[in-house]
C-alpha cells in the first residue's frame, strides 16, 4: 500500500531500480572519442580511494569521465584509448585476488572485465607504470588531464620522459598534449538515451523522497529527521548515494546557501528549504522545495514564495532549443526584480535594479547549471566568448531563489529563504521537466501537508 498522503510505497520495491548488465553504450562512447581524437592516445584514470580516518574510507565513487567511457566501477583502474576508427581500448584494473575478495568482496579481474565491458585488451594495474611508456611510444599526441592530481601528473610526466629518453633509438614521444576533457565535456553535455533513462529514474526517486519529506515535517522535528527520510527513500530504491550533501534548512538557516549542518529543530511558523537529490548509477538529480513547517504559508511567506515560483515558471518557459544559456536566468531576474520592488526591498525600476545589481543582496547565485554525472556537470557555458545555445539532450537545473536575511528589512520578510529547483531536459520541441512530480504550487504543497 502506498502512503495515502505522499503516495510513496513503504514496502520494499518489488523490482530493484538499479540497472543490470553492462550496456554497449560505453564501448560506443569510446569509439566516438577515438574518432574525435583523430590521432594519439588518451589516458583516463578513475578516482583514487579516499581515506576518512585511520582504516576507514569514504564510500568509493569512481571518476565521472572514466565511468562515462567504461561503466567500470572499481578503483585502481585506468583506460587507455588509441585513436582511430574504431580505435583500440585497453583497461588496466585489479587482478582477481581470492584473499582480498574474502575481505572486500568481488572484483572483476582482467578477463571478466575485458569481456563484460568490451575492451580490446586488459592488463593488471600493477603493470601500468611499465606499459605506459610503450603505449606512448611513437604516438603523435597524448590526451589526458593534468593539473588536478599531483601524483597522477607525476606518473604521466615520468612515462613521457622515459619515452623521450629513447630518442636515440628512433622512438618518438608525443609532441602534443591535449586536455581530453575538452572533447569529453562536449560529449557529456548532450545526454544519450541511456543517460536520460537513468536521469528520469533518479528524478523519480528524488521527487518521491521530497514528497515523503513533506509528509514528515512538523514543528518540533529536527532537520536531520527530515534528512533521514530523504536518505532512506534514496537508498531503499537502489540509489547508491545522495548526489550531494542534502540541505535541510529551517527558518533563517535557509538563508545560508550551503547549509549542511541539518541539526536544528523545526519551528512552527518557519519555512523549511530542502535541497536534495539522489545519485543513481552515477547520475545526479538536484531538487529543491521550500514549504511551511506547520503546513500553511503565512501571507509574507506566500508572497515571496509566489514570486520565486513565478520566476521559476518564467525561467522554465525560456528553456527551448536555440535559446541562449542565459535566457532562463535573465527571465527569472526580471520577475525577481519586479517582486523585490513591489515588496519595498529594492527601489527604482526593474532595469535600474538589474543594472545596479541591487537584487544580489537577496538573490546571489545564478539560476542553474548543467546536470549529469556530476551535480554541477561538465560542459562549457560559453563558446568563442558567447553564451552557448541550448540543444536537445542538454539537462540543466532551473533554481531561482530569494534569501532575505534579518536586519534592516521589514519584519514580516526577515529570515525568509526560498529556492525552487527542478531538473529540465531540453527536447526537440521545448523541454521536459524531469522533476515535475514534487509538488510546488502553494495549493499542492499545502494539500499534501494537510493530508
Ligand atoms: N544542490 C546543489 C545546487 O543546487 O547547485
Ligand atoms: Mn542545483
Ligand atoms: Mn540543489
XYZ file of N, CA, C and O and ligand atoms in Angstrom, residues 275 286 288 368-369 375-376 397 399 421, ligand 2:
41
model
N 17.011 20.927 -0.150
C 17.696 20.753 -1.440
C 18.366 19.390 -1.385
O 19.350 19.200 -0.672
N 18.819 16.890 -8.742
C 19.110 18.068 -7.913
C 17.800 18.841 -7.777
O 17.382 19.524 -8.716
N 15.062 21.162 -5.261
C 14.794 21.942 -4.045
C 13.315 22.270 -3.950
O 12.694 22.657 -4.950
N 20.954 28.337 -12.650
C 21.078 26.902 -12.924
C 22.477 26.504 -13.329
O 23.406 27.323 -13.357
N 22.608 25.238 -13.640
C 23.892 24.653 -14.052
C 23.578 23.382 -14.812
O 22.469 22.834 -14.726
N 26.834 16.755 -10.171
C 25.673 17.627 -9.939
C 25.909 18.976 -10.612
O 24.987 19.538 -11.219
N 27.102 19.502 -10.514
C 27.467 20.658 -11.356
C 28.243 20.040 -12.506
O 29.448 19.838 -12.424
N 19.589 22.625 -14.462
C 18.672 22.916 -13.365
C 18.114 24.326 -13.570
O 18.754 25.170 -14.190
N 16.689 27.057 -10.910
C 16.605 27.144 -9.456
C 16.717 28.566 -8.917
O 17.630 28.893 -8.179
N 13.736 24.372 -7.203
C 14.704 23.864 -8.184
C 14.169 22.615 -8.881
O 13.783 21.646 -8.216
Mn 21.435 22.951 -8.390
